[in-house]
mmCIF file of C-alpha atoms in Angstrom:
data_model
loop_
_atom_site.group_PDB
_atom_site.id
_atom_site.type_symbol
_atom_site.label_atom_id
_atom_site.label_comp_id
_atom_site.label_asym_id
_atom_site.label_seq_id
_atom_site.Cartn_x
_atom_site.Cartn_y
_atom_site.Cartn_z
ATOM 1 C CA MET A 1 200.462 179.433 4.982
ATOM 2 C CA SER A 2 201.686 181.177 8.068
ATOM 3 C CA SER A 3 201.582 177.909 10.008
ATOM 4 C CA ILE A 4 203.683 176.211 7.369
ATOM 5 C CA ASN A 5 206.176 178.996 7.494
ATOM 6 C CA ASP A 6 206.309 178.785 11.227
ATOM 7 C CA SER A 7 206.952 175.054 11.095
ATOM 8 C CA ASP A 8 209.638 175.537 8.551
ATOM 9 C CA CYS A 9 211.205 178.179 10.699
ATOM 10 C CA LEU A 10 211.128 175.823 13.683
ATOM 11 C CA GLN A 11 212.692 173.036 11.720
ATOM 12 C CA ALA A 12 215.376 175.409 10.440
ATOM 13 C CA TYR A 13 215.978 176.662 13.926
ATOM 14 C CA PHE A 14 216.424 173.128 15.368
ATOM 15 C CA GLU A 15 218.719 172.292 12.484
ATOM 16 C CA GLN A 16 220.781 175.351 13.213
ATOM 17 C CA GLN A 17 220.946 174.279 16.814
ATOM 18 C CA ASN A 18 222.096 170.832 15.717
ATOM 19 C CA ASP A 19 219.019 169.307 17.363
ATOM 20 C CA THR A 20 218.190 166.708 14.833
ATOM 21 C CA GLU A 21 215.702 164.951 16.999
ATOM 22 C CA ALA A 22 213.592 168.032 17.521
ATOM 23 C CA ALA A 23 213.869 168.877 13.865
ATOM 24 C CA SER A 24 212.638 165.395 12.934
ATOM 25 C CA ILE A 25 209.696 165.679 15.271
ATOM 26 C CA VAL A 26 208.736 169.002 13.787
ATOM 27 C CA ALA A 27 208.993 167.501 10.316
ATOM 28 C CA ALA A 28 206.750 164.576 11.304
ATOM 29 C CA VAL A 29 204.195 166.885 12.782
ATOM 30 C CA MET A 30 204.223 169.052 9.750
ATOM 31 C CA ALA A 31 203.663 165.945 7.632
ATOM 32 C CA LEU A 32 200.560 165.152 9.540
ATOM 33 C CA LEU A 33 199.053 168.521 9.032
ATOM 34 C CA PRO A 34 196.088 168.624 6.571
ATOM 35 C CA SER A 35 197.817 171.215 4.502
ATOM 36 C CA HIS A 36 200.230 168.558 3.366
ATOM 37 C CA ILE A 37 197.426 166.010 2.367
ATOM 38 C CA HIS A 38 195.276 166.116 -0.701
ATOM 39 C CA THR A 39 191.840 167.459 -0.009
ATOM 40 C CA ASP A 40 189.814 164.489 -1.452
ATOM 41 C CA GLU A 41 191.663 161.912 0.573
ATOM 42 C CA THR A 42 191.434 164.045 3.607
ATOM 43 C CA GLU A 43 187.718 164.441 3.371
ATOM 44 C CA ALA A 44 187.116 160.721 2.857
ATOM 45 C CA GLU A 45 189.305 159.855 5.744
ATOM 46 C CA LEU A 46 187.603 162.420 7.875
ATOM 47 C CA GLU A 47 184.201 161.046 6.994
ATOM 48 C CA ALA A 48 185.352 157.519 7.740
ATOM 49 C CA GLU A 49 186.826 158.604 11.003
ATOM 50 C CA THR A 50 183.680 160.473 11.910
ATOM 51 C CA GLU A 51 181.579 157.414 11.061
ATOM 52 C CA ASP A 52 183.818 155.234 13.131
ATOM 53 C CA ILE A 53 183.636 157.708 15.912
ATOM 54 C CA ASP A 54 179.865 157.831 15.617
ATOM 55 C CA THR A 55 179.539 154.067 15.625
ATOM 56 C CA GLN A 56 181.864 153.849 18.571
ATOM 57 C CA GLU A 57 179.944 156.509 20.348
ATOM 58 C CA ASP A 58 176.652 154.728 19.593
ATOM 59 C CA ALA A 59 178.056 151.453 20.834
ATOM 60 C CA GLU A 60 179.472 153.080 23.885
ATOM 61 C CA GLN A 61 176.169 154.835 24.424
ATOM 62 C CA ASP A 62 174.299 151.554 24.083
ATOM 63 C CA GLN A 63 176.693 149.913 26.501
ATOM 64 C CA LEU A 64 176.291 152.833 28.818
ATOM 65 C CA MET A 65 172.504 152.561 28.662
ATOM 66 C CA GLU A 66 172.669 148.847 29.315
ATOM 67 C CA TYR A 67 174.993 149.487 32.215
ATOM 68 C CA ILE A 68 172.659 152.180 33.479
ATOM 69 C CA ASP A 69 169.712 149.774 33.211
ATOM 70 C CA GLU A 70 171.647 147.142 35.076
ATOM 71 C CA LEU A 71 172.554 149.708 37.689
ATOM 72 C CA ASN A 72 168.913 150.701 37.971
ATOM 73 C CA LEU A 73 167.960 147.073 38.419
ATOM 74 C CA HIS A 74 170.625 146.655 41.062
ATOM 75 C CA VAL A 75 169.477 149.852 42.740
ATOM 76 C CA ALA A 76 165.854 148.651 42.729
ATOM 77 C CA ALA A 77 166.927 145.305 44.173
ATOM 78 C CA LEU A 78 168.999 147.067 46.772
ATOM 79 C CA GLU A 79 166.081 149.331 47.570
ATOM 80 C CA THR A 80 163.773 146.318 48.027
ATOM 81 C CA ASP A 81 166.430 144.641 50.159
ATOM 82 C CA LEU A 82 166.769 147.840 52.104
ATOM 83 C CA LEU A 83 163.026 148.012 52.630
ATOM 84 C CA THR A 84 162.908 144.389 53.793
ATOM 85 C CA LYS A 85 165.859 144.966 56.077
ATOM 86 C CA GLU A 86 164.236 148.104 57.431
ATOM 87 C CA SER A 87 160.997 146.200 58.035
ATOM 88 C CA GLU A 88 162.965 143.407 59.719
ATOM 89 C CA ILE A 89 164.827 145.962 61.772
ATOM 90 C CA ALA A 90 161.533 147.588 62.771
ATOM 91 C CA ALA A 91 160.095 144.186 63.697
ATOM 92 C CA LEU A 92 163.229 143.336 65.667
ATOM 93 C CA LYS A 93 163.039 146.698 67.392
ATOM 94 C CA GLU A 94 159.418 146.003 68.277
ATOM 95 C CA VAL A 95 160.310 142.535 69.562
ATOM 96 C CA ALA A 96 163.231 143.988 71.492
ATOM 97 C CA SER A 97 160.989 146.658 73.011
ATOM 98 C CA LYS A 98 158.446 143.980 73.961
ATOM 99 C CA TRP A 99 161.125 141.790 75.502
ATOM 100 C CA ARG A 100 162.543 144.797 77.270
ATOM 101 C CA SER A 101 159.144 145.712 78.692
ATOM 102 C CA ARG A 102 158.620 142.051 79.592
ATOM 103 C CA ALA A 103 162.017 141.932 81.266
ATOM 104 C CA LEU A 104 161.247 145.110 83.192
ATOM 105 C CA GLU A 105 157.892 143.660 84.240
ATOM 106 C CA ILE A 106 159.528 140.397 85.309
ATOM 107 C CA GLU A 107 162.177 142.313 87.200
ATOM 108 C CA SER A 108 159.553 144.381 88.991
ATOM 109 C CA ASN A 109 157.585 141.206 89.785
ATOM 110 C CA TYR A 110 160.764 139.574 91.026
ATOM 111 C CA HIS A 111 161.456 142.504 93.318
ATOM 112 C CA GLN A 112 157.885 142.396 94.599
ATOM 113 C CA LEU A 113 158.071 138.646 95.150
ATOM 114 C CA ASP A 114 161.409 139.061 96.861
ATOM 115 C CA ILE A 115 159.954 141.667 99.191
ATOM 116 C CA GLN A 116 156.882 139.500 99.864
ATOM 117 C CA SER A 117 159.004 136.398 100.468
ATOM 118 C CA ARG A 118 161.230 138.316 102.870
ATOM 119 C CA ARG A 119 158.176 139.566 104.733
ATOM 120 C CA LYS A 120 156.697 136.052 104.825
ATOM 121 C CA LEU A 121 160.018 134.664 106.017
ATOM 122 C CA LYS A 122 160.179 137.238 108.792
ATOM 123 C CA SER A 123 156.585 136.515 109.797
ATOM 124 C CA MET A 124 157.273 132.760 109.733
ATOM 125 C CA GLN A 125 160.360 133.272 111.878
ATOM 126 C CA LYS A 126 158.335 135.334 114.323
ATOM 127 C CA ARG A 127 155.577 132.726 114.419
ATOM 128 C CA HIS A 128 158.158 129.984 114.872
ATOM 129 C CA GLU A 129 159.768 131.881 117.716
ATOM 130 C CA GLN A 130 156.355 132.468 119.259
ATOM 131 C CA SER A 131 155.476 128.773 118.880
ATOM 132 C CA LEU A 132 158.787 127.790 120.467
ATOM 133 C CA GLU A 133 158.162 130.215 123.295
ATOM 134 C CA GLU A 134 154.629 128.888 123.733
ATOM 135 C CA LYS A 135 155.973 125.339 123.651
ATOM 136 C CA ASP A 136 158.555 126.175 126.302
ATOM 137 C CA ASN A 137 155.876 127.824 128.407
ATOM 138 C CA MET A 138 153.620 124.811 127.915
ATOM 139 C CA ILE A 139 156.449 122.462 128.904
ATOM 140 C CA VAL A 140 157.127 124.512 132.024
ATOM 141 C CA TYR A 141 153.406 124.606 132.792
ATOM 142 C CA LEU A 142 153.098 120.847 132.285
ATOM 143 C CA LYS A 143 156.130 120.197 134.461
ATOM 144 C CA ASN A 144 154.667 122.350 137.205
ATOM 145 C CA LYS A 145 151.286 120.671 136.723
ATOM 146 C CA VAL A 146 152.879 117.225 136.886
ATOM 147 C CA ASP A 147 154.813 118.143 140.005
ATOM 148 C CA TYR A 148 151.638 119.535 141.520
ATOM 149 C CA LEU A 149 149.657 116.418 140.587
ATOM 150 C CA ILE A 150 152.361 114.125 141.936
ATOM 151 C CA ALA A 151 152.516 116.086 145.174
ATOM 152 C CA THR A 152 148.718 116.165 145.400
ATOM 153 C CA GLN A 153 148.500 112.434 144.699
ATOM 154 C CA GLN A 154 151.151 111.711 147.300
ATOM 155 C CA GLN A 155 149.366 113.877 149.854
ATOM 156 C CA TYR A 156 146.070 112.190 148.968
ATOM 157 C CA GLN A 157 147.591 108.741 149.345
ATOM 158 C CA ASP A 158 149.177 109.701 152.646
ATOM 159 C CA SER A 159 145.925 111.182 153.914
ATOM 160 C CA VAL A 160 143.915 108.163 152.710
ATOM 161 C CA GLU A 161 146.348 105.745 154.309
ATOM 162 C CA SER A 162 146.312 107.719 157.544
ATOM 163 C CA GLU A 163 142.510 107.895 157.495
ATOM 164 C CA ILE A 164 142.258 104.174 156.705
ATOM 165 C CA TYR A 165 144.705 103.381 159.480
ATOM 166 C CA ASP A 166 142.890 105.632 161.951
ATOM 167 C CA GLY A 167 139.459 104.363 160.867
ATOM 168 C CA GLU A 168 140.588 100.762 160.992
ATOM 169 C CA SER A 169 142.098 101.239 164.414
ATOM 170 C CA ASP A 170 138.913 102.867 165.753
ATOM 171 C CA THR A 171 136.510 100.426 164.120
ATOM 172 C CA ASP A 172 138.784 97.500 164.946
ATOM 173 C CA GLU A 173 138.717 98.377 168.612
ATOM 174 C CA GLN A 174 134.930 98.795 168.688
ATOM 175 C CA GLU A 175 134.073 95.733 166.642
ATOM 176 C CA TRP A 176 136.777 93.685 168.290
ATOM 177 C CA SER A 177 135.221 94.337 171.678
ATOM 178 C CA SER A 178 131.726 93.426 170.401
ATOM 179 C CA LEU A 179 133.080 90.370 168.565
ATOM 180 C CA THR A 180 134.979 89.088 171.590
ATOM 181 C CA ASP A 181 131.926 89.624 173.777
ATOM 182 C CA ASN A 182 129.691 87.685 171.374
ATOM 183 C CA TYR A 183 132.330 84.989 170.918
ATOM 184 C CA GLN A 184 132.769 84.608 174.701
ATOM 185 C CA LYS A 185 129.008 84.336 175.069
ATOM 186 C CA GLU A 186 128.939 81.658 172.380
ATOM 187 C CA LEU A 187 131.771 79.773 174.111
ATOM 188 C CA GLN A 188 129.958 79.580 177.472
ATOM 189 C CA PRO A 189 129.054 75.973 178.511
ATOM 190 C CA GLY A 190 125.337 76.691 178.821
ATOM 191 C CA ALA A 191 125.119 78.173 175.381
ATOM 192 C CA ILE A 192 127.100 75.271 173.903
ATOM 193 C CA LEU A 193 124.781 72.701 175.547
ATOM 194 C CA ASP A 194 121.694 74.545 174.383
ATOM 195 C CA SER A 195 123.071 74.632 170.867
ATOM 196 C CA ILE A 196 123.843 70.893 170.943
ATOM 197 C CA GLN A 197 120.363 70.068 172.263
ATOM 198 C CA ASP A 198 118.739 72.200 169.584
ATOM 199 C CA THR A 199 120.814 70.480 166.929
ATOM 200 C CA MET A 200 119.858 67.014 168.171
ATOM 201 C CA ARG A 201 116.175 67.950 168.267
ATOM 202 C CA ALA A 202 116.363 69.182 164.688
ATOM 203 C CA ILE A 203 118.077 65.963 163.588
ATOM 204 C CA GLU A 204 115.408 63.813 165.311
ATOM 205 C CA GLN A 205 112.631 65.846 163.721
ATOM 206 C CA GLU A 206 114.203 65.424 160.295
ATOM 207 C CA LEU A 207 114.586 61.652 160.787
ATOM 208 C CA ASN A 208 110.971 61.305 161.900
ATOM 209 C CA PHE A 209 109.847 63.287 158.877
ATOM 210 C CA HIS A 210 111.768 60.981 156.527
ATOM 211 C CA ALA A 211 110.304 57.909 158.301
ATOM 212 C CA LEU A 212 106.775 59.212 157.864
ATOM 213 C CA GLN A 213 107.441 59.854 154.179
ATOM 214 C CA SER A 214 108.777 56.297 153.682
ATOM 215 C CA THR A 215 105.729 54.684 155.340
ATOM 216 C CA ALA A 216 103.352 56.850 153.319
ATOM 217 C CA TYR A 217 104.862 55.634 150.034
ATOM 218 C CA ASN A 218 105.228 51.967 151.211
ATOM 219 C CA GLU A 219 108.952 52.217 151.227
ATOM 220 C CA PRO A 220 111.065 50.169 153.644
ATOM 221 C CA GLN A 221 111.594 51.784 157.008
ATOM 222 C CA PRO A 222 114.998 53.299 157.433
ATOM 223 C CA ASN A 223 117.078 51.675 160.166
ATOM 224 C CA LEU A 224 117.285 54.200 162.938
ATOM 225 C CA GLN A 225 120.095 52.296 164.534
ATOM 226 C CA ASP A 226 122.281 53.275 161.613
ATOM 227 C CA HIS A 227 121.912 56.875 162.694
ATOM 228 C CA THR A 228 122.539 56.370 166.376
ATOM 229 C CA GLY A 229 126.243 56.530 165.850
ATOM 230 C CA PRO A 230 128.150 59.669 165.065
ATOM 231 C CA VAL A 231 126.703 60.991 161.845
ATOM 232 C CA ASP A 232 128.620 63.570 159.852
ATOM 233 C CA PHE A 233 126.239 65.760 157.850
ATOM 234 C CA GLY A 234 129.009 68.136 156.826
ATOM 235 C CA LEU A 235 127.901 70.567 159.527
ATOM 236 C CA SER A 236 129.262 71.434 162.916
ATOM 237 C CA SER A 237 127.210 71.345 166.079
ATOM 238 C CA SER A 238 126.687 75.092 165.892
ATOM 239 C CA THR A 239 125.073 75.091 162.442
ATOM 240 C CA ILE A 240 121.638 76.070 163.682
ATOM 241 C CA VAL A 241 122.147 79.466 165.255
ATOM 242 C CA ASP A 242 119.981 82.475 165.680
ATOM 243 C CA CYS A 243 119.367 84.370 162.382
ATOM 244 C CA SER A 244 120.263 87.657 163.980
ATOM 245 C CA MET A 245 123.684 86.324 164.910
ATOM 246 C CA THR A 246 124.213 85.109 161.328
ATOM 247 C CA GLU A 247 123.282 88.464 159.835
ATOM 248 C CA LYS A 248 125.532 90.292 162.261
ATOM 249 C CA ALA A 249 128.409 87.974 161.436
ATOM 250 C CA ASN A 250 127.815 88.489 157.687
ATOM 251 C CA LYS A 251 127.889 92.275 158.110
ATOM 252 C CA LYS A 252 131.354 92.370 159.638
ATOM 253 C CA LYS A 253 134.058 94.121 157.667
ATOM 254 C CA SER A 254 137.309 92.848 156.242
ATOM 255 C CA PHE A 255 139.417 93.734 159.253
ATOM 256 C CA MET A 256 137.544 91.294 161.540
ATOM 257 C CA HIS A 257 139.495 88.350 160.197
ATOM 258 C CA ARG A 258 142.768 90.115 160.946
ATOM 259 C CA MET A 259 141.635 91.044 164.427
ATOM 260 C CA ILE A 260 140.484 87.467 165.139
ATOM 261 C CA LYS A 261 143.832 86.143 163.962
ATOM 262 C CA ARG A 262 145.649 88.656 166.160
ATOM 263 C CA GLY A 263 143.574 87.871 169.249
ATOM 264 C CA PHE A 264 143.235 84.100 168.743
ATOM 265 C CA SER A 265 146.365 83.209 166.847
ATOM 266 C CA ASN A 266 147.031 80.300 169.234
ATOM 267 C CA ASN A 267 143.535 79.583 170.606
ATOM 268 C CA VAL A 268 141.232 79.663 167.552
ATOM 269 C CA PRO A 269 139.567 76.235 167.119
ATOM 270 C CA ALA A 270 139.729 74.346 163.850
ATOM 271 C CA ALA A 271 136.917 74.099 161.318
ATOM 272 C CA ASN A 272 135.821 70.666 162.633
ATOM 273 C CA ASP A 273 135.683 71.896 166.241
ATOM 274 C CA VAL A 274 132.159 72.238 167.668
ATOM 275 C CA LEU A 275 133.056 75.536 169.366
ATOM 276 C CA VAL A 276 133.617 77.464 166.081
ATOM 277 C CA PRO A 277 130.426 78.756 164.401
ATOM 278 C CA GLU A 278 130.111 78.139 160.648
ATOM 279 C CA THR A 279 129.226 81.754 160.104
ATOM 280 C CA LEU A 280 132.622 82.753 161.542
ATOM 281 C CA LEU A 281 134.407 80.463 159.095
ATOM 282 C CA LYS A 282 132.472 81.950 156.169
ATOM 283 C CA LYS A 283 133.206 85.435 157.457
ATOM 284 C CA ASN A 284 136.918 84.662 157.667
ATOM 285 C CA LYS A 285 136.914 83.512 154.037
ATOM 286 C CA ALA A 286 135.020 86.626 152.952
ATOM 287 C CA ASP A 287 137.445 88.796 154.919
ATOM 288 C CA ALA A 288 140.413 87.087 153.260
ATOM 289 C CA LYS A 289 138.929 87.680 149.794
ATOM 290 C CA ALA A 290 138.193 91.324 150.635
ATOM 291 C CA ALA A 291 141.752 91.788 151.891
ATOM 292 C CA GLU A 292 143.128 90.262 148.679
ATOM 293 C CA ALA A 293 140.893 92.533 146.570
ATOM 294 C CA ALA A 294 142.019 95.606 148.543
ATOM 295 C CA ALA A 295 145.677 94.629 148.104
ATOM 296 C CA ALA A 296 145.165 94.087 144.358
ATOM 297 C CA LYS A 297 143.424 97.455 144.027
ATOM 298 C CA LYS A 298 146.234 99.177 145.882
ATOM 299 C CA ALA A 299 148.804 97.479 143.620
ATOM 300 C CA GLU A 300 146.862 98.638 140.554
ATOM 301 C CA LEU A 301 146.824 102.214 141.849
ATOM 302 C CA ARG A 302 150.566 102.100 142.445
ATOM 303 C CA LYS A 303 151.142 100.628 138.972
ATOM 304 C CA ALA A 304 148.955 103.322 137.336
ATOM 305 C CA SER A 305 150.784 106.102 139.179
ATOM 306 C CA THR A 306 154.135 104.588 138.176
ATOM 307 C CA GLU A 307 153.079 104.350 134.508
ATOM 308 C CA GLN A 308 151.844 107.938 134.575
ATOM 309 C CA THR A 309 155.135 109.110 136.054
ATOM 310 C CA MET A 310 157.100 107.188 133.390
ATOM 311 C CA LYS A 311 154.986 108.706 130.599
ATOM 312 C CA ILE A 312 155.586 112.186 131.960
ATOM 313 C CA ARG A 313 159.327 111.541 132.112
ATOM 314 C CA VAL A 314 159.336 110.271 128.522
ATOM 315 C CA ILE A 315 157.465 113.402 127.380
ATOM 316 C CA GLU A 316 159.974 115.600 129.184
ATOM 317 C CA GLU A 317 162.920 113.759 127.609
ATOM 318 C CA ASN A 318 161.429 114.017 124.110
ATOM 319 C CA SER A 319 160.704 117.709 124.550
#
């Protein structure tokens, strides 16, 4: 009752203040108050409202529980995802740590290899420098050796030529004197006649021997008159000579032919002359062959020395 009176007083107050709007609001509020509604209707309405509120609350609670369940499911899924991500992160961390350790190991190996390669390069450079130095020393040594060999060979050739010249001059003089003495003895008239007589005796003995052989085998006698004329047997009148003279003539050296040519360049008889012994002609041929062989050998020595010098020059140019 006091509340009603208060509301009435408020409405009267707003009316007195000519505030119709406020007065109307107070009247509407007062109309809504339970004191102005019948009790039966009010209770039914209240029960209905409470039921509605309960149903709404139950529905909201059910929705809330469903939402909570969904949230729990999402949370569980997120937790599983989080666990998988954490496991992946741990695996990636492990892989990263392995790769990092591998990279550090590779880097350390690289530094070691770099140091070793630098040391090897330095040692190779030193060895190369040493080999170049040894090569230069070897080239210098070979040049000096070649110069020494060339000088020694030249000295040897000079000494050999001088010795050959001296020896030839000495032996030429000695053997020339003995050869001229023997040749003058052979050219004496008595010796020539004796040689001719000996040759004729030998020819007669040979003819008689052939005649005896022809009579023994009942062959016709050879006509001796056919042999009375000049018969050429391919031999000179001095063919039959003492064996000692032949051996001595065969033992003469190569310079005898040169000495004979020097001494008898205008007076040496021909091969068909009876005054020239056959052994001298053979000796002259042997001396000529020996002289040709000596000249060929000397040419070969000069050619070999020239080739050796050219090879040495080529080696020096290539080095």
